[in-house]
Every structure is written in structure tokens, then in C-alpha cells.
Tab-separated table of C-alpha atoms in Angstrom:
chain	number	residue	atom	x	y	z
A	1	MET	CA	-9.335	4.241	-17.117
A	2	PRO	CA	-9.022	0.475	-16.492
A	3	HIS	CA	-11.930	-1.045	-14.595
A	4	SER	CA	-11.491	-1.370	-10.857
A	5	LYS	CA	-13.486	-3.194	-8.235
A	6	SER	CA	-13.214	0.008	-6.177
A	7	PHE	CA	-16.262	1.303	-8.029
A	8	ASP	CA	-18.481	-1.497	-6.674
A	9	ASP	CA	-19.962	0.585	-3.819
A	10	PRO	CA	-20.167	4.412	-3.821
A	11	LEU	CA	-19.864	4.495	-0.027
A	12	THR	CA	-16.315	3.208	-0.447
A	13	LEU	CA	-15.466	6.705	-1.698
A	14	VAL	CA	-16.792	8.227	1.529
A	15	VAL	CA	-14.704	5.839	3.620
A	16	ASN	CA	-11.651	6.393	1.412
A	17	ASP	CA	-11.912	10.162	1.950
A	18	PHE	CA	-12.272	9.644	5.703
A	19	ILE	CA	-9.197	7.415	5.898
A	20	ARG	CA	-7.114	9.745	3.707
A	21	GLU	CA	-7.987	12.804	5.783
A	22	SER	CA	-7.236	10.976	9.025
A	23	LEU	CA	-3.906	9.768	7.603
A	24	LYS	CA	-3.021	13.337	6.656
A	25	PHE	CA	-3.485	14.345	10.276
A	26	ARG	CA	-1.834	11.488	12.099
A	27	TYR	CA	1.205	11.375	9.804
A	28	SER	CA	1.596	15.135	9.643
A	29	LEU	CA	5.002	16.328	10.770
A	30	GLU	CA	3.462	18.169	13.711
A	31	ASN	CA	1.663	15.086	15.009
A	32	LEU	CA	4.604	12.730	14.460
A	33	ARG	CA	6.901	15.111	16.316
A	34	SER	CA	4.684	14.734	19.385
A	35	PHE	CA	6.020	11.161	19.682
A	36	HIS	CA	9.457	11.465	21.252
A	37	SER	CA	10.479	7.998	20.071
A	38	LEU	CA	10.808	9.628	16.629
A	39	ASP	CA	13.227	12.328	17.786
A	40	SER	CA	16.122	10.637	15.986
A	41	VAL	CA	14.254	10.335	12.668
A	42	PRO	CA	14.894	13.331	10.369
A	43	ASN	CA	12.079	15.549	9.099
A	44	HIS	CA	12.603	14.587	5.469
A	45	THR	CA	11.987	10.920	6.290
A	46	LEU	CA	8.791	11.667	8.203
A	47	LEU	CA	7.592	13.857	5.333
A	48	ALA	CA	8.424	11.053	2.888
A	49	VAL	CA	6.391	8.560	4.959
A	50	HIS	CA	3.463	11.002	4.940
A	51	HIS	CA	3.747	11.406	1.166
A	52	PHE	CA	3.973	7.649	0.563
A	53	LEU	CA	0.901	6.873	2.662
A	54	ILE	CA	-1.213	9.642	1.127
A	55	HIS	CA	-0.135	9.360	-2.501
A	56	ARG	CA	0.667	5.645	-2.803
A	57	LEU	CA	-1.134	3.664	-0.107
A	58	PHE	CA	-4.366	5.691	-0.067
A	59	PRO	CA	-4.233	8.009	-3.102
A	60	GLU	CA	-7.086	10.162	-4.355
A	61	TRP	CA	-10.033	8.194	-5.678
A	62	GLU	CA	-9.309	8.258	-9.415
A	63	GLU	CA	-5.693	7.273	-8.847
A	64	ARG	CA	-6.763	4.637	-6.338
A	65	CYS	CA	-9.089	2.932	-8.836
A	66	ARG	CA	-6.341	2.957	-11.458
A	67	GLN	CA	-3.926	1.484	-8.922
A	68	ASP	CA	-6.318	-1.322	-7.978
A	69	ALA	CA	-6.732	-2.303	-11.627
A	70	TYR	CA	-2.981	-2.174	-12.269
A	71	PHE	CA	-2.071	-4.339	-9.278
A	72	GLU	CA	-4.861	-6.823	-9.942
A	73	GLN	CA	-3.731	-7.389	-13.535
A	74	LEU	CA	-0.061	-7.495	-12.563
A	75	GLN	CA	-0.704	-10.200	-9.968
A	76	GLN	CA	-2.670	-12.241	-12.493
A	77	LEU	CA	0.189	-11.933	-14.958
A	78	LEU	CA	2.915	-12.888	-12.475
A	79	ASN	CA	0.919	-15.940	-11.371
A	80	ASN	CA	0.252	-17.187	-14.918
A	81	ALA	CA	3.124	-19.272	-16.288
A	82	MET	CA	1.645	-19.365	-19.794
A	83	ARG	CA	1.376	-15.570	-19.978
A	84	LEU	CA	4.981	-15.291	-18.819
A	85	ALA	CA	6.229	-17.787	-21.409
A	86	PRO	CA	7.218	-15.084	-23.951
A	87	LEU	CA	9.508	-13.649	-21.260
A	88	THR	CA	11.607	-16.803	-20.837
A	89	ALA	CA	14.708	-15.022	-22.078
A	90	VAL	CA	14.258	-12.355	-19.416
A	91	ALA	CA	13.897	-15.026	-16.722
A	92	LEU	CA	17.140	-16.670	-17.830
A	93	LYS	CA	18.890	-13.300	-17.876
A	94	SER	CA	17.685	-12.563	-14.335
A	95	LEU	CA	18.694	-16.036	-13.141
A	96	PHE	CA	22.205	-15.419	-14.445
A	97	ARG	CA	22.354	-11.980	-12.787
A	98	PHE	CA	20.853	-12.845	-9.406
A	99	GLY	CA	21.385	-16.593	-9.013
A	100	ARG	CA	19.852	-18.293	-6.003
A	101	ASN	CA	18.391	-15.006	-4.694
A	102	LEU	CA	16.036	-14.744	-7.674
A	103	PRO	CA	13.123	-16.932	-6.405
A	104	LYS	CA	13.088	-15.168	-3.035
A	105	ALA	CA	13.271	-11.766	-4.726
A	106	VAL	CA	10.353	-12.613	-7.023
A	107	ASN	CA	8.299	-13.839	-4.066
A	108	ILE	CA	9.002	-10.732	-2.022
A	109	GLY	CA	7.913	-8.606	-4.973
A	110	LYS	CA	4.587	-10.465	-5.074
A	111	LEU	CA	4.312	-10.172	-1.295
A	112	PHE	CA	4.823	-6.417	-1.571
A	113	ILE	CA	1.717	-6.090	-3.733
A	114	LYS	CA	-0.323	-8.405	-1.493
A	115	THR	CA	0.760	-6.599	1.676
A	116	PHE	CA	0.069	-3.267	0.013
A	117	GLU	CA	-3.488	-4.384	-0.729
A	118	ALA	CA	-3.961	-5.959	2.720
A	119	THR	CA	-3.818	-2.503	4.291
A	120	ARG	CA	-7.129	-1.814	2.519
A	121	SER	CA	-8.921	-4.316	4.764
A	122	LEU	CA	-9.960	-1.550	7.162
A	123	GLU	CA	-11.586	0.333	4.306
A	124	LYS	CA	-13.592	-2.752	3.332
A	125	ALA	CA	-14.724	-3.399	6.915
A	126	MET	CA	-15.715	0.238	7.409
A	127	THR	CA	-17.635	0.330	4.129
A	128	GLU	CA	-19.619	-2.748	5.145
A	129	ALA	CA	-20.372	-1.159	8.535
A	130	LEU	CA	-21.339	2.134	6.870
A	131	VAL	CA	-23.747	0.398	4.473
A	132	LYS	CA	-25.520	-1.223	7.425
A	133	ARG	CA	-25.564	2.058	9.344
A	134	ARG	CA	-27.131	4.002	6.471
A	135	GLU	CA	-29.842	1.368	6.066
A	136	THR	CA	-31.164	2.146	9.548
A	137	HIS	CA	-29.983	5.752	10.086
A	138	ASN	CA	-30.238	7.383	6.672
A	139	SER	CA	-31.288	10.731	8.151
A	140	GLU	CA	-28.130	11.298	10.211
A	141	SER	CA	-25.172	13.199	8.795
A	142	MET	CA	-22.652	11.224	6.789
A	143	ASP	CA	-19.860	12.324	9.148
A	144	ALA	CA	-21.750	10.858	12.097
A	145	SER	CA	-22.389	7.643	10.170
A	146	VAL	CA	-18.711	7.236	9.268
A	147	THR	CA	-17.615	7.810	12.858
A	148	GLN	CA	-20.132	5.237	14.039
A	149	ALA	CA	-18.919	2.835	11.356
A	150	MET	CA	-15.431	3.134	12.836
A	151	LEU	CA	-16.851	2.342	16.270
A	152	ASP	CA	-18.758	-0.621	14.858
A	153	VAL	CA	-15.593	-1.971	13.250
A	154	GLY	CA	-13.985	-1.861	16.675
A	155	ARG	CA	-10.497	-1.567	18.091
A	156	GLU	CA	-9.543	-5.206	17.532
A	157	ARG	CA	-10.283	-4.959	13.807
A	158	PHE	CA	-8.439	-1.642	13.632
A	159	LEU	CA	-5.366	-3.265	15.182
A	160	LEU	CA	-5.282	-5.790	12.329
A	161	TYR	CA	-5.009	-2.846	9.947
A	162	VAL	CA	-2.167	-1.450	12.064
A	163	ASP	CA	-0.400	-4.808	11.771
A	164	ASP	CA	-0.760	-4.583	7.972
A	165	ILE	CA	0.770	-1.091	7.928
A	166	VAL	CA	3.741	-2.264	10.006
A	167	ALA	CA	4.143	-5.368	7.818
A	168	LEU	CA	4.288	-3.165	4.727
A	169	MET	CA	6.913	-0.912	6.289
A	170	GLU	CA	8.963	-3.918	7.429
A	171	LEU	CA	8.844	-5.259	3.897
A	172	LEU	CA	10.037	-1.921	2.528
A	173	ASN	CA	13.023	-2.230	4.852
A	174	GLU	CA	14.077	-5.422	3.007
A	175	ARG	CA	15.970	-3.146	0.668
A	176	SER	CA	18.392	-5.637	-0.872
A	177	LEU	CA	15.733	-8.175	-1.857
A	178	LEU	CA	13.290	-5.486	-2.959
A	179	GLN	CA	16.021	-3.911	-5.074
A	180	THR	CA	16.527	-7.286	-6.748
A	181	SER	CA	12.764	-7.594	-7.249
A	182	LEU	CA	12.772	-4.127	-8.750
A	183	SER	CA	15.545	-5.068	-11.175
A	184	VAL	CA	13.701	-8.236	-12.229
A	185	LEU	CA	10.440	-6.334	-12.690
A	186	THR	CA	12.233	-3.664	-14.720
A	187	ASP	CA	13.625	-6.384	-17.004
A	188	ILE	CA	10.170	-7.942	-17.347
A	189	VAL	CA	8.421	-4.669	-18.170
A	190	GLY	CA	11.135	-3.792	-20.675
A	191	ALA	CA	10.553	-7.114	-22.431
A	192	MET	CA	6.780	-6.597	-22.318
A	193	GLU	CA	7.156	-3.262	-24.063
A	194	ILE	CA	8.995	-5.042	-26.873
A	195	ARG	CA	6.290	-7.746	-27.043
A	196	ARG	CA	3.246	-5.482	-27.199
A	197	ASP	CA	1.504	-8.118	-29.284
A	198	ALA	CA	1.364	-10.356	-26.197
A	199	TYR	CA	0.697	-7.821	-23.421
A	200	SER	CA	-1.932	-5.126	-22.982
A	201	THR	CA	-1.208	-1.457	-22.416
A	202	THR	CA	-2.758	-1.760	-18.946
A	203	GLU	CA	-0.402	-4.607	-18.014
A	204	ILE	CA	2.625	-2.619	-19.152
A	205	GLU	CA	1.424	0.541	-17.390
A	206	GLY	CA	0.763	-1.536	-14.277
A	207	GLY	CA	4.312	-2.859	-14.325
A	208	ASN	CA	5.715	0.651	-14.609
A	209	TYR	CA	3.420	1.824	-11.818
A	210	ALA	CA	4.686	-0.971	-9.553
A	211	ILE	CA	8.281	-0.002	-10.376
A	212	ARG	CA	7.637	3.593	-9.307
A	213	THR	CA	5.838	2.515	-6.130
A	214	ILE	CA	8.517	0.042	-5.035
A	215	SER	CA	11.245	2.602	-5.806
A	216	GLU	CA	9.568	5.200	-3.592
A	217	GLY	CA	9.093	2.630	-0.845
A	218	ILE	CA	12.733	1.573	-0.879
A	219	ALA	CA	13.815	5.213	-0.740
A	220	LEU	CA	11.997	5.712	2.579
A	221	PHE	CA	14.670	3.761	4.471
A	222	ASP	CA	17.718	4.378	2.296
A	223	THR	CA	19.419	6.858	4.621
A	224	LEU	CA	18.252	5.540	7.991
A	225	SER	CA	20.348	3.664	10.518
A	226	PRO	CA	18.934	0.403	11.957
A	227	GLU	CA	18.155	2.296	15.169
A	228	MET	CA	16.116	4.906	13.283
A	229	VAL	CA	14.251	2.203	11.376
A	230	HIS	CA	13.397	0.488	14.657
A	231	SER	CA	12.167	3.782	16.128
A	232	LEU	CA	9.930	4.404	13.133
A	233	LEU	CA	8.457	0.894	12.969
A	234	SER	CA	7.839	0.682	16.715
A	235	THR	CA	6.124	4.093	16.812
A	236	ILE	CA	3.617	3.475	14.008
A	237	PRO	CA	1.274	1.418	16.252
A	238	LYS	CA	1.375	4.201	18.853
A	239	VAL	CA	0.474	6.816	16.225
A	240	GLU	CA	-2.403	4.723	14.919
A	241	THR	CA	-3.923	3.671	18.247
A	242	ALA	CA	-3.630	7.174	19.731
A	243	TRP	CA	-5.660	8.509	16.801
A	244	PHE	CA	-8.251	5.704	17.033
A	245	ASP	CA	-8.785	6.237	20.758
A	246	ARG	CA	-9.167	9.986	20.262
A	247	ALA	CA	-11.483	9.645	17.239
A	248	THR	CA	-13.767	7.120	18.912
A	249	GLY	CA	-13.602	8.512	22.433
A	250	THR	CA	-12.357	5.217	23.832
């Protein structure tokens, strides 16, 4: 497995499990159906959102560490002009295909990865709070420590995470530009596979992983009307804050 910074603190695993389990609950079909603003959104879309959050945004630990390594290397590659030099022909091909939309499409593809990773900020803040908690309360149960860590992080910090989730979903709704980004990335990865002397297996696998992730994200909104998209995006903060208030007793 490629190295990932996720391994840096073992308590991150505890927090990751906590967040995943809480996501499973609050994005379960039963819980989402308790929000009447989602009445117009079909079951299959709500189930797809649940699947995307659990299996892509906060996957199981081994997959998560692999994902971190893939995205980190892919960002380094996309931001390194010298490393991209062997792909000049692909860039020219994409410029011909997509014209003036190409720079914006490339930037939105990079933003997708950055926004995807930004949602992890809550995990980092909770891990830091949990480390401090265990230093002074190492005899209490881990469940109690994690709950207290959430309280220590606080509602204001949690709301920043909610903003990141909404920003990611809004980005996924930019289907036309993301589709262009996906096409460009597919061209790039195809060229990388031909030039295996210049690119590592991890970089190529990371590109393919990003293609699958973006494709799944785009599919979330493919069949929704603008009204349904608005209902979904405007309800996410309600789902998140309702869970936080219940979990922390606030």
C-alpha cells in the first residue's frame, strides 16, 4: 500500500470510525426521510449520497489511507509542470477538444480534490482534541473520550465542516465542467499508462481512482431537476446540525 499521512496518529482511526458510523446514521434513508424538504428527492438518489459519503468521502481505514496517498501524489503531479511535460501532446489534444473551457475545467478538477480533502478538517480537529483528552483522562472509556472530543471541538468548528460538505456537493453539481475535467484526466491517465517509464504505478492508480470518484460524484445529480438539487443542498446543513445537537446534548 502507498504510504499515507493518515497513519501518523493511531487515534485518527478511532475518530474515523466514529465519523463513519455517525454518517451511516444521519444519511440513512430512514433519517433523511424525516426531513420533509427531501420529499421530492427519490430514494435511489438518497441511497447514492449515503454510498458516496461512506465509501468515497470517509471509506474504511485501509481504503482511506490508500485514497490519501493517491490524491496527494496526483495533486503533486498536476502542479508540477516538468512532470507533466511528457504529456504535452495530450494537453494539445485537450485544448483542441475543449477550447477556452479547458483551463477552467482543469482548475475545477483540482478544486474537487482539494474540497474533497477539506471535509477531513473535522477529523483532524477531533483527533487533536482526543489526544489532549486521553492525556488527562486515560481511564475513561474511549467512547466517552470521543464524545467529549466532539464537544471540545465545538459547534462553530463543526459548522465549518458542514460548509465543506455543502461545497463538495455544489461542486459535484457543476456537471458540465466536471465532465470536461473527467475527460481531460482520462486522456492524461491514458497517456501516463503509455509512458510508464516516466510515471509510477501509484500515480497511474491514483489517476484512475480519481476518475472513478469524480464519475460517481457526477452521477449523484445526473437525474435531478434544479429544484431537487436545491432541496438536497439546502437540507444537508439541517441533517448535520440536528445530529450534532443530539449527539452533544446541545
